[in-house]
Amino acid sequence: MIPFLNLQEINLICRQEMIEACTRVIDSGWYIAGNELSRFEAAFAEYCSTNHCIGVANGLDALTLTLRAWKELGKLKEGDEVIVPANTYIASILAITENRLTPVLVEPDEATFNLCPRKAEAAITSRTRAILPVHLYGQLADMPALLDIAERHNLLVLEDSAQAHGASIGGRKAGNWGDASGFSFYPGKNLGALGDAGAITTSDDELATTLRALRNYGSHEKYKNLYQGVNSRLDEIQAAMLSVKLKYLDEQTARRREIARLYLEGIDNPAIQLPQCTNEEQHVWHLFVIRCEQRAALQQHLSECGVQTLIHYPLPPHQQQAYPQWNSMNRPLTERIHQEVLSLPIGPTLTVEDATLVIEACNQFRAGSQQ
């Protein structure tokens, strides 16, 4: 079976370095908010070309705390509207509702799966205060267009960069477009820790100062609390692992792009709709997501051919039980996308031979026939 993603093989690339880094942390006797965190925050801020990186416990907290910080700074208030793509993973929505803000679910651009600037601008009302574009599957949203809209309407922009480490437009990376950006370092991400981890990037000094307090019980100074904060800290072990793996990110992204090119050039089946990418640097191929009207049959066929696939994601947020008030909402494009998407294996350790087998299996699928 060709695995969807082989984390053991990926971590084997830098296993010895990670062991040495872990040993360094263990021997230091300092496990929270120490040198490893400072080292990684500086390295990742430099990678994204931002002034600040604030490590937090996970990607959801990165988004939630940024919106919370803007509330503390008086830039947002309860009930304000935040425009967000309707087809995103639920975490993007949870960050908004956790802050008692109002998500405005906008249909995506069908070609890229990302937030459509035209539809986003049409959804703006007198209560809109922010846009939360999600760089879904590893492809940057149309940030130049979205920033133009935000500037004209005086809106904050919070990037959800959980799947887009290193994606760029004109050399400007994810994490450096909006007023702030939330990253996830969940193990399966392109830059993945060995557990939950996340970070916020920004060049706003005031926002960074507020976030550093909020993640640490609301405290700027030990035992003095300015805010009713939370405990959401990126610990030393995970920071050390990420510092090691960051050195390999661009090389591994190049490998993902090579596999994606093989798929794009090799899969030729009218029943399968391939993803679209406007330019190579814009996409880091966290996921290679195809569409098929007969998804269940295709997934079964690929499994029988020895290819593991996953579905990202079976249900859109507005159809989840967590949000019963939205269950009757009509988002036809989003709903169709969630019924048809299927993710093929992709990763920095996938071989050309494996990719060729995936291509052959996809091309052998016959829609409407018994496989």
mmCIF file of C-alpha atoms in Angstrom:
data_model
loop_
_atom_site.group_PDB
_atom_site.id
_atom_site.type_symbol
_atom_site.label_atom_id
_atom_site.label_comp_id
_atom_site.label_asym_id
_atom_site.label_seq_id
_atom_site.Cartn_x
_atom_site.Cartn_y
_atom_site.Cartn_z
ATOM 1 C CA MET A 1 0.000 0.000 0.000
ATOM 2 C CA ILE A 2 1.330 3.437 -0.950
ATOM 3 C CA PRO A 3 0.720 5.454 2.233
ATOM 4 C CA PHE A 4 -0.923 8.845 2.093
ATOM 5 C CA LEU A 5 1.948 10.301 4.138
ATOM 6 C CA ASN A 6 4.839 8.462 5.767
ATOM 7 C CA LEU A 7 5.865 10.522 8.799
ATOM 8 C CA GLN A 8 8.412 7.946 9.925
ATOM 9 C CA GLU A 9 10.312 8.278 6.660
ATOM 10 C CA ILE A 10 10.052 12.064 6.729
ATOM 11 C CA ASN A 11 11.441 12.257 10.258
ATOM 12 C CA LEU A 12 14.165 9.750 9.411
ATOM 13 C CA ILE A 13 15.746 12.430 7.184
ATOM 14 C CA CYS A 14 16.744 14.493 10.215
ATOM 15 C CA ARG A 15 16.340 11.899 12.974
ATOM 16 C CA GLN A 16 19.833 12.231 14.386
ATOM 17 C CA GLU A 17 19.639 16.022 14.477
ATOM 18 C CA MET A 18 16.318 15.823 16.297
ATOM 19 C CA ILE A 19 17.739 13.381 18.825
ATOM 20 C CA GLU A 20 20.643 15.759 19.474
ATOM 21 C CA ALA A 21 18.257 18.710 19.813
ATOM 22 C CA CYS A 22 16.006 16.768 22.175
ATOM 23 C CA THR A 23 18.998 15.731 24.260
ATOM 24 C CA ARG A 24 20.103 19.359 24.424
ATOM 25 C CA VAL A 25 16.705 20.367 25.800
ATOM 26 C CA ILE A 26 16.617 17.523 28.322
ATOM 27 C CA ASP A 27 20.093 18.340 29.579
ATOM 28 C CA SER A 28 19.344 22.060 29.804
ATOM 29 C CA GLY A 29 16.780 21.638 32.573
ATOM 30 C CA TRP A 30 14.689 24.435 30.978
ATOM 31 C CA TYR A 31 11.518 23.241 29.248
ATOM 32 C CA ILE A 32 9.194 26.244 28.832
ATOM 33 C CA ALA A 33 9.909 29.658 27.248
ATOM 34 C CA GLY A 34 13.648 29.230 26.923
ATOM 35 C CA ASN A 35 16.376 29.515 24.317
ATOM 36 C CA GLU A 36 14.891 26.920 21.962
ATOM 37 C CA LEU A 37 11.670 28.887 21.652
ATOM 38 C CA SER A 38 13.530 32.155 21.094
ATOM 39 C CA ARG A 39 15.750 30.477 18.473
ATOM 40 C CA PHE A 40 12.826 29.042 16.524
ATOM 41 C CA GLU A 41 10.740 32.221 16.742
ATOM 42 C CA ALA A 42 13.637 34.235 15.332
ATOM 43 C CA ALA A 43 14.294 31.703 12.553
ATOM 44 C CA PHE A 44 10.663 31.421 11.482
ATOM 45 C CA ALA A 45 10.126 35.201 11.571
ATOM 46 C CA GLU A 46 13.163 35.540 9.320
ATOM 47 C CA TYR A 47 11.851 32.793 7.035
ATOM 48 C CA CYS A 48 8.524 34.623 6.650
ATOM 49 C CA SER A 49 10.228 38.061 6.560
ATOM 50 C CA THR A 50 8.171 39.364 9.473
ATOM 51 C CA ASN A 51 9.309 41.224 12.567
ATOM 52 C CA HIS A 52 7.771 38.785 15.009
ATOM 53 C CA CYS A 53 6.910 35.126 15.471
ATOM 54 C CA ILE A 54 4.982 34.174 18.601
ATOM 55 C CA GLY A 55 4.964 30.450 19.358
ATOM 56 C CA VAL A 56 1.715 29.009 20.708
ATOM 57 C CA ALA A 57 0.309 25.576 21.506
ATOM 58 C CA ASN A 58 -1.406 24.886 18.167
ATOM 59 C CA GLY A 59 -2.777 26.413 14.983
ATOM 60 C CA LEU A 60 -6.278 26.969 16.344
ATOM 61 C CA ASP A 61 -4.873 28.994 19.235
ATOM 62 C CA ALA A 62 -2.821 31.020 16.751
ATOM 63 C CA LEU A 63 -6.001 32.216 15.049
ATOM 64 C CA THR A 64 -8.095 32.494 18.214
ATOM 65 C CA LEU A 65 -5.528 34.510 20.145
ATOM 66 C CA THR A 66 -4.916 36.915 17.277
ATOM 67 C CA LEU A 67 -8.607 37.780 17.080
ATOM 68 C CA ARG A 68 -8.693 38.000 20.877
ATOM 69 C CA ALA A 69 -5.707 40.379 20.849
ATOM 70 C CA TRP A 70 -7.460 42.653 18.378
ATOM 71 C CA LYS A 71 -10.437 42.742 20.729
ATOM 72 C CA GLU A 72 -8.166 43.687 23.636
ATOM 73 C CA LEU A 73 -6.649 46.439 21.475
ATOM 74 C CA GLY A 74 -10.095 47.793 20.583
ATOM 75 C CA LYS A 75 -9.878 46.866 16.905
ATOM 76 C CA LEU A 76 -12.667 44.276 17.128
ATOM 77 C CA LYS A 77 -15.704 43.878 19.347
ATOM 78 C CA GLU A 78 -18.263 41.133 19.905
ATOM 79 C CA GLY A 79 -20.643 40.718 16.992
ATOM 80 C CA ASP A 80 -18.266 42.117 14.369
ATOM 81 C CA GLU A 81 -18.288 40.182 11.115
ATOM 82 C CA VAL A 82 -15.317 38.247 9.767
ATOM 83 C CA ILE A 83 -15.368 37.076 6.155
ATOM 84 C CA VAL A 84 -14.111 33.502 5.778
ATOM 85 C CA PRO A 85 -14.333 30.840 3.048
ATOM 86 C CA ALA A 86 -17.249 28.465 3.562
ATOM 87 C CA ASN A 87 -15.213 25.414 2.496
ATOM 88 C CA THR A 88 -12.446 25.732 5.079
ATOM 89 C CA TYR A 89 -11.645 23.318 7.889
ATOM 90 C CA ILE A 90 -13.770 24.060 10.957
ATOM 91 C CA ALA A 91 -10.804 25.447 12.943
ATOM 92 C CA SER A 92 -10.956 28.690 10.960
ATOM 93 C CA ILE A 93 -14.588 29.097 12.029
ATOM 94 C CA LEU A 94 -14.019 28.033 15.635
ATOM 95 C CA ALA A 95 -11.463 30.808 16.112
ATOM 96 C CA ILE A 96 -14.072 33.366 15.079
ATOM 97 C CA THR A 97 -16.993 32.084 17.136
ATOM 98 C CA GLU A 98 -14.790 31.498 20.207
ATOM 99 C CA ASN A 99 -14.285 35.284 20.228
ATOM 100 C CA ARG A 100 -18.030 35.897 19.830
ATOM 101 C CA LEU A 101 -17.460 37.343 16.406
ATOM 102 C CA THR A 102 -19.719 36.540 13.471
ATOM 103 C CA PRO A 103 -18.402 34.382 10.613
ATOM 104 C CA VAL A 104 -19.645 35.309 7.146
ATOM 105 C CA LEU A 105 -19.270 32.148 5.067
ATOM 106 C CA VAL A 106 -18.359 33.009 1.479
ATOM 107 C CA GLU A 107 -18.265 30.576 -1.436
ATOM 108 C CA PRO A 108 -14.739 29.895 -2.764
ATOM 109 C CA ASP A 109 -13.167 30.308 -6.153
ATOM 110 C CA GLU A 110 -13.956 26.981 -7.818
ATOM 111 C CA ALA A 111 -10.594 26.737 -9.576
ATOM 112 C CA THR A 112 -8.357 27.253 -6.521
ATOM 113 C CA PHE A 113 -10.673 26.337 -3.603
ATOM 114 C CA ASN A 114 -9.588 29.626 -1.973
ATOM 115 C CA LEU A 115 -11.556 32.706 -0.959
ATOM 116 C CA CYS A 116 -12.907 34.489 -4.034
ATOM 117 C CA PRO A 117 -12.088 38.234 -3.838
ATOM 118 C CA ARG A 118 -15.172 39.218 -5.839
ATOM 119 C CA LYS A 119 -17.523 37.234 -3.591
ATOM 120 C CA ALA A 120 -15.693 38.412 -0.476
ATOM 121 C CA GLU A 121 -16.168 42.061 -1.381
ATOM 122 C CA ALA A 122 -19.831 41.452 -2.180
ATOM 123 C CA ALA A 123 -20.299 40.057 1.350
ATOM 124 C CA ILE A 124 -18.984 43.169 3.120
ATOM 125 C CA THR A 125 -21.510 45.000 5.297
ATOM 126 C CA SER A 126 -21.362 47.879 7.754
ATOM 127 C CA ARG A 127 -20.458 45.322 10.461
ATOM 128 C CA THR A 128 -17.535 43.720 8.615
ATOM 129 C CA ARG A 129 -14.215 44.304 10.343
ATOM 130 C CA ALA A 130 -11.892 41.546 9.105
ATOM 131 C CA ILE A 131 -11.123 39.048 6.359
ATOM 132 C CA LEU A 132 -9.731 35.612 7.185
ATOM 133 C CA PRO A 133 -8.396 34.061 3.957
ATOM 134 C CA VAL A 134 -7.382 30.400 4.204
ATOM 135 C CA HIS A 135 -4.500 29.213 2.011
ATOM 136 C CA LEU A 136 -6.226 25.889 1.501
ATOM 137 C CA TYR A 137 -4.230 22.784 0.551
ATOM 138 C CA GLY A 138 -1.027 24.845 0.324
ATOM 139 C CA GLN A 139 -1.949 27.457 -2.288
ATOM 140 C CA LEU A 140 -1.931 31.141 -1.410
ATOM 141 C CA ALA A 141 -5.222 32.940 -1.808
ATOM 142 C CA ASP A 142 -5.269 35.944 -4.136
ATOM 143 C CA MET A 143 -3.686 38.154 -1.501
ATOM 144 C CA PRO A 144 -2.974 41.196 -3.687
ATOM 145 C CA ALA A 145 -6.683 41.435 -4.532
ATOM 146 C CA LEU A 146 -7.795 40.731 -0.971
ATOM 147 C CA LEU A 147 -5.405 43.320 0.473
ATOM 148 C CA ASP A 148 -6.730 45.884 -1.964
ATOM 149 C CA ILE A 149 -10.262 45.150 -0.761
ATOM 150 C CA ALA A 150 -9.169 45.299 2.880
ATOM 151 C CA GLU A 151 -7.440 48.646 2.369
ATOM 152 C CA ARG A 152 -10.433 50.191 0.627
ATOM 153 C CA HIS A 153 -12.826 49.010 3.340
ATOM 154 C CA ASN A 154 -10.458 49.463 6.310
ATOM 155 C CA LEU A 155 -10.492 45.782 7.274
ATOM 156 C CA LEU A 156 -8.035 43.678 9.228
ATOM 157 C CA VAL A 157 -6.558 40.639 7.455
ATOM 158 C CA LEU A 158 -5.699 37.440 9.314
ATOM 159 C CA GLU A 159 -4.153 34.743 7.149
ATOM 160 C CA ASP A 160 -4.836 31.114 7.986
ATOM 161 C CA SER A 161 -1.485 29.730 6.828
ATOM 162 C CA ALA A 162 -1.817 26.346 8.529
ATOM 163 C CA GLN A 163 -1.283 24.513 5.234
ATOM 164 C CA ALA A 164 0.936 26.961 3.369
ATOM 165 C CA HIS A 165 4.397 27.144 4.961
ATOM 166 C CA GLY A 166 6.669 28.679 2.329
ATOM 167 C CA ALA A 167 4.040 29.441 -0.317
ATOM 168 C CA SER A 168 4.614 32.836 -1.902
ATOM 169 C CA ILE A 169 3.614 35.357 -4.548
ATOM 170 C CA GLY A 170 6.411 37.435 -6.009
ATOM 171 C CA GLY A 171 8.734 36.193 -3.285
ATOM 172 C CA ARG A 172 6.405 37.344 -0.490
ATOM 173 C CA LYS A 173 5.599 34.356 1.681
ATOM 174 C CA ALA A 174 2.488 33.209 3.489
ATOM 175 C CA GLY A 175 2.510 34.811 6.900
ATOM 176 C CA ASN A 176 3.705 38.153 5.545
ATOM 177 C CA TRP A 177 0.611 39.350 3.683
ATOM 178 C CA GLY A 178 -1.961 40.027 6.342
ATOM 179 C CA ASP A 179 -1.817 42.072 9.526
ATOM 180 C CA ALA A 180 -1.084 38.716 11.139
ATOM 181 C CA SER A 181 -1.058 35.047 10.255
ATOM 182 C CA GLY A 182 -1.732 31.808 12.119
ATOM 183 C CA PHE A 183 0.371 28.700 11.465
ATOM 184 C CA SER A 184 -0.100 25.113 12.543
ATOM 185 C CA PHE A 185 2.827 22.730 13.013
ATOM 186 C CA TYR A 186 0.655 19.645 13.463
ATOM 187 C CA PRO A 187 2.834 16.608 12.599
ATOM 188 C CA GLY A 188 1.287 16.128 9.155
ATOM 189 C CA LYS A 189 1.915 19.717 8.017
ATOM 190 C CA ASN A 190 4.709 20.589 5.587
ATOM 191 C CA LEU A 191 6.594 21.906 8.630
ATOM 192 C CA GLY A 192 5.447 19.542 11.336
ATOM 193 C CA ALA A 193 6.412 19.144 14.964
ATOM 194 C CA LEU A 194 6.290 15.860 16.887
ATOM 195 C CA GLY A 195 3.041 16.910 18.524
ATOM 196 C CA ASP A 196 0.749 19.918 18.542
ATOM 197 C CA ALA A 197 2.392 23.286 17.947
ATOM 198 C CA GLY A 198 1.582 26.618 16.315
ATOM 199 C CA ALA A 199 2.732 30.184 15.805
ATOM 200 C CA ILE A 200 1.603 33.671 14.839
ATOM 201 C CA THR A 201 3.619 35.911 12.543
ATOM 202 C CA THR A 202 3.190 39.674 12.373
ATOM 203 C CA SER A 203 5.153 42.886 11.943
ATOM 204 C CA ASP A 204 2.835 44.781 14.305
ATOM 205 C CA ASP A 205 4.826 45.444 17.493
ATOM 206 C CA GLU A 206 1.789 46.234 19.627
ATOM 207 C CA LEU A 207 -0.039 43.114 18.490
ATOM 208 C CA ALA A 208 3.022 40.943 19.157
ATOM 209 C CA THR A 209 3.393 42.322 22.684
ATOM 210 C CA THR A 210 -0.272 41.658 23.407
ATOM 211 C CA LEU A 211 -0.083 38.129 22.020
ATOM 212 C CA ARG A 212 2.960 37.249 24.099
ATOM 213 C CA ALA A 213 0.978 38.210 27.194
ATOM 214 C CA LEU A 214 -2.229 36.461 26.173
ATOM 215 C CA ARG A 215 -0.478 33.135 25.518
ATOM 216 C CA ASN A 216 1.052 33.285 29.011
ATOM 217 C CA TYR A 217 -1.958 33.783 31.320
ATOM 218 C CA GLY A 218 -2.275 37.396 30.198
ATOM 219 C CA SER A 219 1.046 38.264 31.811
ATOM 220 C CA HIS A 220 3.785 40.577 30.529
ATOM 221 C CA GLU A 221 5.670 40.201 33.792
ATOM 222 C CA LYS A 222 5.592 37.198 36.112
ATOM 223 C CA TYR A 223 2.682 37.355 38.559
ATOM 224 C CA LYS A 224 1.336 40.543 36.938
ATOM 225 C CA ASN A 225 -1.600 39.977 34.611
ATOM 226 C CA LEU A 226 -2.902 42.601 32.227
ATOM 227 C CA TYR A 227 -5.459 40.311 30.575
ATOM 228 C CA GLN A 228 -7.550 37.249 31.346
ATOM 229 C CA GLY A 229 -5.177 35.179 29.245
ATOM 230 C CA VAL A 230 -4.687 31.501 28.536
ATOM 231 C CA ASN A 231 -1.893 28.949 28.709
ATOM 232 C CA SER A 232 -0.892 28.406 25.078
ATOM 233 C CA ARG A 233 2.867 28.093 24.828
ATOM 234 C CA LEU A 234 5.102 26.375 22.297
ATOM 235 C CA ASP A 235 7.327 24.256 24.521
ATOM 236 C CA GLU A 236 11.081 23.870 24.223
ATOM 237 C CA ILE A 237 11.070 20.319 22.833
ATOM 238 C CA GLN A 238 8.723 21.167 19.967
ATOM 239 C CA ALA A 239 10.553 24.424 19.246
ATOM 240 C CA ALA A 240 13.814 22.488 19.030
ATOM 241 C CA MET A 241 12.273 19.931 16.653
ATOM 242 C CA LEU A 242 10.907 22.708 14.446
ATOM 243 C CA SER A 243 14.253 24.502 14.288
ATOM 244 C CA VAL A 244 15.806 21.324 12.902
ATOM 245 C CA LYS A 245 13.024 20.635 10.408
ATOM 246 C CA LEU A 246 12.807 24.235 9.174
ATOM 247 C CA LYS A 247 16.225 23.782 7.545
ATOM 248 C CA TYR A 248 14.749 21.087 5.296
ATOM 249 C CA LEU A 249 11.456 22.794 4.432
ATOM 250 C CA ASP A 250 12.383 24.359 1.080
ATOM 251 C CA GLU A 251 14.064 21.170 -0.135
ATOM 252 C CA GLN A 252 11.015 19.127 0.838
ATOM 253 C CA THR A 253 8.694 21.671 -0.797
ATOM 254 C CA ALA A 254 10.649 21.254 -4.046
ATOM 255 C CA ARG A 255 10.063 17.511 -3.823
ATOM 256 C CA ARG A 256 6.323 18.015 -3.267
ATOM 257 C CA ARG A 257 6.224 20.233 -6.335
ATOM 258 C CA GLU A 258 7.999 17.562 -8.371
ATOM 259 C CA ILE A 259 5.388 14.964 -7.377
ATOM 260 C CA ALA A 260 2.577 17.429 -8.112
ATOM 261 C CA ARG A 261 4.002 18.053 -11.608
ATOM 262 C CA LEU A 262 4.073 14.316 -12.252
ATOM 263 C CA TYR A 263 0.422 14.055 -11.240
ATOM 264 C CA LEU A 264 -0.641 17.088 -13.265
ATOM 265 C CA GLU A 265 1.152 15.858 -16.370
ATOM 266 C CA GLY A 266 0.322 12.176 -15.969
ATOM 267 C CA ILE A 267 -3.261 11.896 -14.735
ATOM 268 C CA ASP A 268 -5.526 11.963 -17.753
ATOM 269 C CA ASN A 269 -9.009 10.778 -16.908
ATOM 270 C CA PRO A 270 -12.193 12.707 -17.784
ATOM 271 C CA ALA A 271 -13.772 11.519 -14.529
ATOM 272 C CA ILE A 272 -11.050 13.214 -12.472
ATOM 273 C CA GLN A 273 -10.734 16.983 -12.127
ATOM 274 C CA LEU A 274 -7.190 18.070 -11.320
ATOM 275 C CA PRO A 275 -6.280 21.022 -9.070
ATOM 276 C CA GLN A 276 -5.272 24.299 -10.696
ATOM 277 C CA CYS A 277 -2.214 26.340 -9.806
ATOM 278 C CA THR A 278 -1.616 29.798 -11.273
ATOM 279 C CA ASN A 279 2.129 29.758 -10.563
ATOM 280 C CA GLU A 280 4.463 27.256 -8.915
ATOM 281 C CA GLU A 281 5.741 29.427 -6.064
ATOM 282 C CA GLN A 282 2.166 30.088 -4.967
ATOM 283 C CA HIS A 283 1.591 26.414 -4.074
ATOM 284 C CA VAL A 284 3.510 24.185 -1.654
ATOM 285 C CA TRP A 285 1.203 21.175 -2.179
ATOM 286 C CA HIS A 286 0.390 20.344 1.412
ATOM 287 C CA LEU A 287 -2.359 18.306 -0.210
ATOM 288 C CA PHE A 288 -2.948 17.219 -3.800
ATOM 289 C CA VAL A 289 -6.731 17.357 -4.021
ATOM 290 C CA ILE A 290 -8.647 16.031 -7.009
ATOM 291 C CA ARG A 291 -12.391 16.072 -7.596
ATOM 292 C CA CYS A 292 -14.589 13.232 -8.809
ATOM 293 C CA GLU A 293 -18.364 12.962 -8.930
ATOM 294 C CA GLN A 294 -18.017 9.252 -8.129
ATOM 295 C CA ARG A 295 -15.597 9.788 -5.264
ATOM 296 C CA ALA A 296 -16.554 6.675 -3.275
ATOM 297 C CA ALA A 297 -16.028 4.427 -6.286
ATOM 298 C CA LEU A 298 -12.727 6.110 -7.111
ATOM 299 C CA GLN A 299 -11.488 5.836 -3.543
ATOM 300 C CA GLN A 300 -12.397 2.149 -3.441
ATOM 301 C CA HIS A 301 -10.671 1.567 -6.789
ATOM 302 C CA LEU A 302 -7.501 3.307 -5.639
ATOM 303 C CA SER A 303 -7.496 1.323 -2.388
ATOM 304 C CA GLU A 304 -7.765 -1.917 -4.378
ATOM 305 C CA CYS A 305 -4.798 -0.703 -6.422
ATOM 306 C CA GLY A 306 -2.782 -0.197 -3.241
ATOM 307 C CA VAL A 307 -3.145 3.589 -2.973
ATOM 308 C CA GLN A 308 -4.206 5.173 0.317
ATOM 309 C CA THR A 309 -6.290 8.357 -0.016
ATOM 310 C CA LEU A 310 -7.999 10.700 2.433
ATOM 311 C CA ILE A 311 -10.935 13.112 2.230
ATOM 312 C CA HIS A 312 -10.274 16.754 3.234
ATOM 313 C CA TYR A 313 -13.042 17.325 4.330
ATOM 314 C CA PRO A 314 -16.257 15.247 4.280
ATOM 315 C CA LEU A 315 -18.537 17.950 5.738
ATOM 316 C CA PRO A 316 -18.314 21.750 5.473
ATOM 317 C CA PRO A 317 -18.561 23.747 8.713
ATOM 318 C CA HIS A 318 -22.130 24.902 8.085
ATOM 319 C CA GLN A 319 -23.354 21.293 8.010
ATOM 320 C CA GLN A 320 -21.676 20.300 11.282
ATOM 321 C CA GLN A 321 -23.716 19.603 14.417
ATOM 322 C CA ALA A 322 -21.555 22.159 16.221
ATOM 323 C CA TYR A 323 -23.378 24.902 14.293
ATOM 324 C CA PRO A 324 -27.039 23.803 14.086
ATOM 325 C CA GLN A 325 -28.129 27.366 13.291
ATOM 326 C CA TRP A 326 -26.368 27.052 9.917
ATOM 327 C CA ASN A 327 -27.509 23.558 8.928
ATOM 328 C CA SER A 328 -30.158 24.902 6.549
ATOM 329 C CA MET A 329 -27.698 27.347 4.955
ATOM 330 C CA ASN A 330 -27.337 26.993 1.204
ATOM 331 C CA ARG A 331 -23.753 26.978 -0.084
ATOM 332 C CA PRO A 332 -24.050 24.793 -3.205
ATOM 333 C CA LEU A 333 -20.492 25.111 -4.504
ATOM 334 C CA THR A 334 -18.987 24.445 -1.088
ATOM 335 C CA GLU A 335 -21.264 21.454 -0.590
ATOM 336 C CA ARG A 336 -20.405 20.026 -4.007
ATOM 337 C CA ILE A 337 -16.691 20.447 -3.367
ATOM 338 C CA HIS A 338 -16.923 18.598 -0.057
ATOM 339 C CA GLN A 339 -18.811 15.773 -1.757
ATOM 340 C CA GLU A 340 -16.221 15.370 -4.518
ATOM 341 C CA VAL A 341 -12.728 16.086 -3.143
ATOM 342 C CA LEU A 342 -10.183 13.316 -2.651
ATOM 343 C CA SER A 343 -6.558 13.746 -1.571
ATOM 344 C CA LEU A 344 -3.865 11.661 -3.262
ATOM 345 C CA PRO A 345 -0.588 10.668 -1.563
ATOM 346 C CA ILE A 346 1.987 13.438 -1.635
ATOM 347 C CA GLY A 347 5.026 14.121 0.496
ATOM 348 C CA PRO A 348 8.779 14.625 0.392
ATOM 349 C CA THR A 349 9.552 10.904 0.616
ATOM 350 C CA LEU A 350 7.136 9.700 -2.073
ATOM 351 C CA THR A 351 9.150 8.115 -4.876
ATOM 352 C CA VAL A 352 8.709 8.646 -8.602
ATOM 353 C CA GLU A 353 7.828 4.949 -8.836
ATOM 354 C CA ASP A 354 5.066 5.385 -6.250
ATOM 355 C CA ALA A 355 3.756 8.482 -8.029
ATOM 356 C CA THR A 356 3.714 6.543 -11.310
ATOM 357 C CA LEU A 357 1.626 3.809 -9.704
ATOM 358 C CA VAL A 358 -0.807 6.411 -8.377
ATOM 359 C CA ILE A 359 -1.084 7.940 -11.858
ATOM 360 C CA GLU A 360 -1.692 4.564 -13.468
ATOM 361 C CA ALA A 361 -4.351 3.687 -10.903
ATOM 362 C CA CYS A 362 -6.135 7.011 -11.488
ATOM 363 C CA ASN A 363 -6.064 6.544 -15.255
ATOM 364 C CA GLN A 364 -7.454 3.012 -14.960
ATOM 365 C CA PHE A 365 -10.581 4.223 -13.171
ATOM 366 C CA ARG A 366 -13.723 4.074 -15.275
ATOM 367 C CA ALA A 367 -16.638 6.171 -14.073
ATOM 368 C CA GLY A 368 -19.978 4.436 -14.069
ATOM 369 C CA SER A 369 -18.504 0.953 -14.393
ATOM 370 C CA GLN A 370 -17.911 -1.770 -11.849
ATOM 371 C CA GLN A 371 -14.285 -1.653 -10.808
#
